[in-house]
PDB file of C-alpha atoms in Angstrom:
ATOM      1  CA  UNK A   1       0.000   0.000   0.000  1.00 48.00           C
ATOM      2  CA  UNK A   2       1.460   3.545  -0.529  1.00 60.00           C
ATOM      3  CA  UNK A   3       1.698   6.468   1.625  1.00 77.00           C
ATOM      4  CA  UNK A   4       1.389   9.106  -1.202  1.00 74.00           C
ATOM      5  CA  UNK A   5      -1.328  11.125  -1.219  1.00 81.00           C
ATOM      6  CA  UNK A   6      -3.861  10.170  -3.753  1.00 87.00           C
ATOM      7  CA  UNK A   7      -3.819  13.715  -5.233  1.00 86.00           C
ATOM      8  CA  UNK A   8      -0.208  13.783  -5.352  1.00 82.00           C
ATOM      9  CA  UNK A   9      -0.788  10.395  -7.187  1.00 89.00           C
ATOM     10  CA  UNK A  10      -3.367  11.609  -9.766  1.00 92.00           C
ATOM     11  CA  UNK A  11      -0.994  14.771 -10.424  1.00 90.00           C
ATOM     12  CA  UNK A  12       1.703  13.131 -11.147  1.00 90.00           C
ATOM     13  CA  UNK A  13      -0.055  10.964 -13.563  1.00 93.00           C
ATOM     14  CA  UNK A  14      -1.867  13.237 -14.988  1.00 95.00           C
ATOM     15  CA  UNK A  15       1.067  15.281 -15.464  1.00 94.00           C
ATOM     16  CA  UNK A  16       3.206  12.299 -17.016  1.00 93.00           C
ATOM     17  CA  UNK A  17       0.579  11.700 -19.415  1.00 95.00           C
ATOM     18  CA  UNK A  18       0.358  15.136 -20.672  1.00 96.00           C
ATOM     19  CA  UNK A  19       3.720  15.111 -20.904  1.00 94.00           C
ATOM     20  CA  UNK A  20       3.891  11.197 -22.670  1.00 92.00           C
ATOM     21  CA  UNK A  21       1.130  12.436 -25.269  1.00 94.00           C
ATOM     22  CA  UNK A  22       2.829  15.683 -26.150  1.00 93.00           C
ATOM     23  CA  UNK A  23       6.257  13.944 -26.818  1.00 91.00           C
ATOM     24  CA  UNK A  24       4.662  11.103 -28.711  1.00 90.00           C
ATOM     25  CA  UNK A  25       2.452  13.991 -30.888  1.00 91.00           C
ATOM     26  CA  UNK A  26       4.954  16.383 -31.693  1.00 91.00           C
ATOM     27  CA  UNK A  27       8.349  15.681 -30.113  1.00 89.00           C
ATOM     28  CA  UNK A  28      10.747  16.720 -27.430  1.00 91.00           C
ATOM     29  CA  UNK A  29      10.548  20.273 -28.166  1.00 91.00           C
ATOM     30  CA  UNK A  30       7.133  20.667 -27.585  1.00 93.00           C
ATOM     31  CA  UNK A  31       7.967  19.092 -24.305  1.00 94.00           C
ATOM     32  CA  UNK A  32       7.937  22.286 -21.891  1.00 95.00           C
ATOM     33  CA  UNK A  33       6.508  22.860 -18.408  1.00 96.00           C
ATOM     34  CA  UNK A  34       4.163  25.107 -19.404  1.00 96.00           C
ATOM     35  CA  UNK A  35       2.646  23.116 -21.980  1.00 96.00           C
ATOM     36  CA  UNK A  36       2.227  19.728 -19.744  1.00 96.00           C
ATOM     37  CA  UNK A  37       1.304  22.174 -17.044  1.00 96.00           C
ATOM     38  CA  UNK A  38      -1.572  23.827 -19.455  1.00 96.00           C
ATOM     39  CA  UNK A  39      -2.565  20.201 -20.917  1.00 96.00           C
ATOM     40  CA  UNK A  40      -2.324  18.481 -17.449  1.00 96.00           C
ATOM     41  CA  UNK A  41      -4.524  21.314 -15.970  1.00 95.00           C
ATOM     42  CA  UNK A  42      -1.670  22.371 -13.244  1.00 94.00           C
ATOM     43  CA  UNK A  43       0.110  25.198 -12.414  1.00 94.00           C
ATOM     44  CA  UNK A  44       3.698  25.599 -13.751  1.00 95.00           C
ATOM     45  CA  UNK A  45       4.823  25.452 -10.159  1.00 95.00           C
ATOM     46  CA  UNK A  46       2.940  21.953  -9.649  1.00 92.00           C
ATOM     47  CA  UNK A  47       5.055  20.964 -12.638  1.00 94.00           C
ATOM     48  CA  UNK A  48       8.163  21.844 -11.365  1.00 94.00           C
ATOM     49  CA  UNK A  49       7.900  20.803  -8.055  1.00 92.00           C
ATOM     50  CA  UNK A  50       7.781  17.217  -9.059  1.00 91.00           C
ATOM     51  CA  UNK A  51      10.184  17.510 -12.559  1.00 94.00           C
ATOM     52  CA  UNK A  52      12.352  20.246 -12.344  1.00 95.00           C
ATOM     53  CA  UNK A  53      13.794  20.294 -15.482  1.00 93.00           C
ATOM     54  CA  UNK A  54      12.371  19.554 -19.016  1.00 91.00           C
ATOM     55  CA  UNK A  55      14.506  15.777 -18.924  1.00 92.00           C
ATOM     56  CA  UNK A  56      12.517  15.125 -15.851  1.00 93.00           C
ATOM     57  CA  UNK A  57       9.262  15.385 -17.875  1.00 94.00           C
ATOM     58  CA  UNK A  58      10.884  13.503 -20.905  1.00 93.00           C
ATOM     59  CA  UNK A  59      12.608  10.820 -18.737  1.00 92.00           C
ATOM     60  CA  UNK A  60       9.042  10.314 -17.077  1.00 93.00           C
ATOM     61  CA  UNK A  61       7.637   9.883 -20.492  1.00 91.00           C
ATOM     62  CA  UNK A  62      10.046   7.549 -21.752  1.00 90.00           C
ATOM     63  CA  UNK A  63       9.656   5.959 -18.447  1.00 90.00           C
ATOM     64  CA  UNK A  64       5.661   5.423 -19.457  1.00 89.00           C
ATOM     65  CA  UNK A  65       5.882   4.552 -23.275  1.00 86.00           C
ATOM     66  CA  UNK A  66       8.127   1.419 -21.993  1.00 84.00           C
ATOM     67  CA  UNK A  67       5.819   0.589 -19.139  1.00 83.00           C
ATOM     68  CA  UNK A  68       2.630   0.718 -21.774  1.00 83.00           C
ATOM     69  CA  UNK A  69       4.594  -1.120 -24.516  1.00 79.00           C
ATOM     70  CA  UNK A  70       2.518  -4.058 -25.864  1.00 84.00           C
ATOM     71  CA  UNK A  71       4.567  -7.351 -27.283  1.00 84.00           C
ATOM     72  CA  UNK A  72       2.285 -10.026 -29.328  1.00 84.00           C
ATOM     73  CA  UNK A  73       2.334 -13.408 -27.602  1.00 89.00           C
ATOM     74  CA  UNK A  74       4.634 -15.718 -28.821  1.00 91.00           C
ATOM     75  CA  UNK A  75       3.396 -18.819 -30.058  1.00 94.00           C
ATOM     76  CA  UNK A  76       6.490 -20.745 -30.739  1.00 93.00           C
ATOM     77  CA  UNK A  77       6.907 -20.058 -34.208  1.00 96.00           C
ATOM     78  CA  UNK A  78       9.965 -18.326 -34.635  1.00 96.00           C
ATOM     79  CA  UNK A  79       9.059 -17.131 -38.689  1.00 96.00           C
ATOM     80  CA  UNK A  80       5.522 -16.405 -37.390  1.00 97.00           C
ATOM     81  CA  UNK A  81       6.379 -14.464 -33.992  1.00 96.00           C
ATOM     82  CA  UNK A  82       9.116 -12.798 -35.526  1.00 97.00           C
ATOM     83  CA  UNK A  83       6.910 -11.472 -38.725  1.00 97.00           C
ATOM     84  CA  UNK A  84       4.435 -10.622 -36.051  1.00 96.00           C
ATOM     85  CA  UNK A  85       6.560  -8.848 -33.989  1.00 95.00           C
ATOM     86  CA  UNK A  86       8.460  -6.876 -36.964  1.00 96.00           C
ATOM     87  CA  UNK A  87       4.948  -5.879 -38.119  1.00 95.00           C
ATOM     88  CA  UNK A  88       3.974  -4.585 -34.922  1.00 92.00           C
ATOM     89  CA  UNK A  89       7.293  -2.483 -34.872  1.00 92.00           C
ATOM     90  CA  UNK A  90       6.888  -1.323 -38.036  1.00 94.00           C
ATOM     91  CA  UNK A  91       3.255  -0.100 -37.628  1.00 92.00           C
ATOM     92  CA  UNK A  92       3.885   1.691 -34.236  1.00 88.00           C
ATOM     93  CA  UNK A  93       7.273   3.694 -36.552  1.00 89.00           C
ATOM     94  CA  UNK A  94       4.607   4.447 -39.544  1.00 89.00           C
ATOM     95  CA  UNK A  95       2.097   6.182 -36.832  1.00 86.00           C
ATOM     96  CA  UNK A  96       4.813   8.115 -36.462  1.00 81.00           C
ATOM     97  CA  UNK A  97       4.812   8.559 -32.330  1.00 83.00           C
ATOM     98  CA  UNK A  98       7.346   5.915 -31.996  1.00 86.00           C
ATOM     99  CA  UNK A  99       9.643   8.425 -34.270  1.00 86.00           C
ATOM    100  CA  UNK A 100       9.194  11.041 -32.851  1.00 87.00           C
ATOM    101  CA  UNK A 101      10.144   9.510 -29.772  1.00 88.00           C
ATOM    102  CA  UNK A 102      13.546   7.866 -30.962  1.00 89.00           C
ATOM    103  CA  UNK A 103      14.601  11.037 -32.948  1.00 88.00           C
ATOM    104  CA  UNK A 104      14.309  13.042 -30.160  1.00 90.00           C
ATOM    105  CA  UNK A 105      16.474  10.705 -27.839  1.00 91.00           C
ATOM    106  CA  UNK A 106      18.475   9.887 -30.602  1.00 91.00           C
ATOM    107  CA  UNK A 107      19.208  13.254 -31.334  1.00 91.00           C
ATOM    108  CA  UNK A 108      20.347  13.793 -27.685  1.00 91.00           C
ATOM    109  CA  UNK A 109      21.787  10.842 -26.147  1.00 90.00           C
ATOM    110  CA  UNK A 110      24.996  11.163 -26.805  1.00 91.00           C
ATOM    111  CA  UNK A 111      25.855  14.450 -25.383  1.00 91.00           C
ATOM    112  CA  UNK A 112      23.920  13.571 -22.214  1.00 92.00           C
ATOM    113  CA  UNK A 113      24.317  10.122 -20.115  1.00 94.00           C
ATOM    114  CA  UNK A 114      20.672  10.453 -18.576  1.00 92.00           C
ATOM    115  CA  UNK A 115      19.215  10.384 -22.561  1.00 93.00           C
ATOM    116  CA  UNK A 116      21.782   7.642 -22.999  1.00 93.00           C
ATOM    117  CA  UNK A 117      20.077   5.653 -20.384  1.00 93.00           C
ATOM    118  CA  UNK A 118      17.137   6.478 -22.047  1.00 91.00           C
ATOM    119  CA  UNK A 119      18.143   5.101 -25.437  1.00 93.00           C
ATOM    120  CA  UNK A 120      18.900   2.130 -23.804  1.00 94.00           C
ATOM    121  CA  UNK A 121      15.610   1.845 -21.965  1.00 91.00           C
ATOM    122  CA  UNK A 122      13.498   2.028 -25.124  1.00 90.00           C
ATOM    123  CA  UNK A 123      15.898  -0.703 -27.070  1.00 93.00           C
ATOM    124  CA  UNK A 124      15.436  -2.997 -24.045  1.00 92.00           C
ATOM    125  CA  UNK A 125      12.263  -2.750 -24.021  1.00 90.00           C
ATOM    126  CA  UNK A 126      11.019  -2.366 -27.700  1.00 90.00           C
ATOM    127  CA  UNK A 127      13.530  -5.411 -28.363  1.00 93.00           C
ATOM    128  CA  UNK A 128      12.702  -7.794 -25.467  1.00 93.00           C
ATOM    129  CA  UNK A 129      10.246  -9.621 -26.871  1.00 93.00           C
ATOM    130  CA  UNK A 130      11.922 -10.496 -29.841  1.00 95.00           C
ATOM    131  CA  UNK A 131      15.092 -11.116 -28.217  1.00 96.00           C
ATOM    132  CA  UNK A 132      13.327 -13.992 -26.204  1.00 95.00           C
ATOM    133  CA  UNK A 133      12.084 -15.584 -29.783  1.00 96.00           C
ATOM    134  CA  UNK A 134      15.426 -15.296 -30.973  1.00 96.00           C
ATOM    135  CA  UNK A 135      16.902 -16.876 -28.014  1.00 96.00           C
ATOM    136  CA  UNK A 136      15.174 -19.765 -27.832  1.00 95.00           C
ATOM    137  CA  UNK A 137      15.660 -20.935 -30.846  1.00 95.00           C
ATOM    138  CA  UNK A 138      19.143 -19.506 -32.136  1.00 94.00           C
ATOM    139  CA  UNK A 139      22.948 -20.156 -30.718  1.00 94.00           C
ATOM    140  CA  UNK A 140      23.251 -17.363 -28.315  1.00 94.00           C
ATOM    141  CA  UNK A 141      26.249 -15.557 -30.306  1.00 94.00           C
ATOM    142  CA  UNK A 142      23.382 -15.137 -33.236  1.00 94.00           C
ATOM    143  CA  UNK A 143      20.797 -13.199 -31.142  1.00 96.00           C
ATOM    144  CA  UNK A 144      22.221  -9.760 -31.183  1.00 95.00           C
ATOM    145  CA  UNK A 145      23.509  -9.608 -35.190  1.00 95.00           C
ATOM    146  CA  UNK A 146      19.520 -11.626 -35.860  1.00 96.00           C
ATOM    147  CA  UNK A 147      17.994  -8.781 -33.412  1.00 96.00           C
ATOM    148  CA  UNK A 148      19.950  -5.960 -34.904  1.00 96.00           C
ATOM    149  CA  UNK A 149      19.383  -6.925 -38.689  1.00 96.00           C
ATOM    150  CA  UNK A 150      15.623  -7.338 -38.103  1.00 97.00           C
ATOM    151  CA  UNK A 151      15.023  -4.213 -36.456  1.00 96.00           C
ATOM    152  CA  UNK A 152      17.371  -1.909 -38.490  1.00 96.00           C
ATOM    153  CA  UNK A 153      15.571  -3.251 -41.481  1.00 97.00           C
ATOM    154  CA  UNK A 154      12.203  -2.273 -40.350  1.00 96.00           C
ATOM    155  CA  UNK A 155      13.547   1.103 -39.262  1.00 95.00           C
ATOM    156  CA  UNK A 156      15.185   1.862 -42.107  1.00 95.00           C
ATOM    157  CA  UNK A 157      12.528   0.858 -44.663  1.00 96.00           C
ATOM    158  CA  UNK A 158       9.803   2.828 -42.378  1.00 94.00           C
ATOM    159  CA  UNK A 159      11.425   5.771 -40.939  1.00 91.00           C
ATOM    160  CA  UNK A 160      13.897   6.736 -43.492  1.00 91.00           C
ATOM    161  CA  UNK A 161      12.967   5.037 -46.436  1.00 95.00           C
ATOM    162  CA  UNK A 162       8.810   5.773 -45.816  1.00 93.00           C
ATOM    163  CA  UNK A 163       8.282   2.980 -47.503  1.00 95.00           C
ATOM    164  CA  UNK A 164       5.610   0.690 -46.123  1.00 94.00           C
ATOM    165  CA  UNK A 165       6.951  -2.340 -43.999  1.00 96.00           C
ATOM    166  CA  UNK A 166       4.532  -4.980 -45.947  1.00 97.00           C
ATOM    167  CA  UNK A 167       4.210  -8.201 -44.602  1.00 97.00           C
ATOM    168  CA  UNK A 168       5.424  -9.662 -47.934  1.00 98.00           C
ATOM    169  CA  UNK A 169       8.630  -7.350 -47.050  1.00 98.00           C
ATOM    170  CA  UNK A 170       8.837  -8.294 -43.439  1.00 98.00           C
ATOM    171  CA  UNK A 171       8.564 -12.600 -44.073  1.00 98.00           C
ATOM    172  CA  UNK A 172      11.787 -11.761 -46.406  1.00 98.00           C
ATOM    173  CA  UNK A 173      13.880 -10.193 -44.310  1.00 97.00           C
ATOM    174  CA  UNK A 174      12.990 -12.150 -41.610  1.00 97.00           C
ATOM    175  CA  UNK A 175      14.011 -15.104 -44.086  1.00 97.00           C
ATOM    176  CA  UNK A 176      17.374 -13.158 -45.369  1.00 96.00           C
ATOM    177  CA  UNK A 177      18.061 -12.963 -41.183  1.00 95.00           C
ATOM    178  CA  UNK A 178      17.782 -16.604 -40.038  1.00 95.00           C
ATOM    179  CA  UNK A 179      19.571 -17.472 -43.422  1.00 93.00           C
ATOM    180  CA  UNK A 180      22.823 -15.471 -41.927  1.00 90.00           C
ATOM    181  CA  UNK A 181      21.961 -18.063 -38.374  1.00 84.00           C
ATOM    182  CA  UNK A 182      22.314 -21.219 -40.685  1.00 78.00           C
ATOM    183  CA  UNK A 183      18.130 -21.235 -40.136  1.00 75.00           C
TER     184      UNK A 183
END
């Protein structure tokens, strides 16, 4: 049971998904305590009391988008959960919140650890489902180059390319993938 106030508790997430909603719609910038504050319906102050700077809000965010983040179930079919799971990526990028999202920690992480830790937080969690596919049915030293091939190829084809990520596209690469495992 927790000792926080249940105001306190409905501020702050109300507040974190003002803030999660902005980011995902239009991107760090937009990202400011007075515009979480105006779409939370807080004062500035309230903001900054609880996230005193503008990486507080986005680390809360980030925080939320990995806690929300939806996997399909795996059914044991590693062509068939990995094509599932590729699609799901790929649809998520071609809303366009999910790029938003990495461009803006992208764009930042390397010039500040706490965005770094970010990064990492969004590839652990956008990639652990798939990474449990992979690993249970490919030699451990394949998992990362698999993982890393699948997902770059979505991302590339969908967020630089904007080309669609059709399933007909997806089964391939997921083919061209295991082929480099010896599957």
């Amino acid at each position: 049971m927790s000792n926080v106030d249940p105001r306190v508790q409905r501020t702050r997430r109300d507040v974190v998904d003002a803030a999660t909603a902005l980011f995902k719609s239009e991107g760090w910038a937009a990202v400011t305590h007075a515009e979480v504050a105006r779409r939370a319906g807080y004062s500035k102050a309230t903001v900054y009391t609880h996230w005193p700077t503008r990486l507080d809000l986005v680390r809360a965010s980030v925080g939320q988008i990995c806690g929300a983040a939806e996997h399909p179930r795996p059914t044991g079919d590693l062509r068939a959960d990995l094509v599932r799971e590729l699609l799901d990526f790929a649809d998520d990028l071609s809303q366009g919140h999910l790029t938003r999202v990495l461009g803006g920690v992208l764009e930042r992480a390397d010039n500040d650890p706490v965005v770094g830790e970010m990064r990492e937080q969004l590839w652990a969690e956008g990639t652990r489902s798939m990474e449990a596919i992979l690993r249970s049915h490919l030699p451990a030293q394949a998992v990362e180059p698999c993982l890393a091939l699948l997902t770059g190829g979505v991302l590339v084809r969908v967020a630089l390319q904007a080309r669609p990520a059709t399933e007909e596209f997806v089964e391939d690469l997921v083919e061209r993938a295991l082929a480099t495992s010896g599957l």
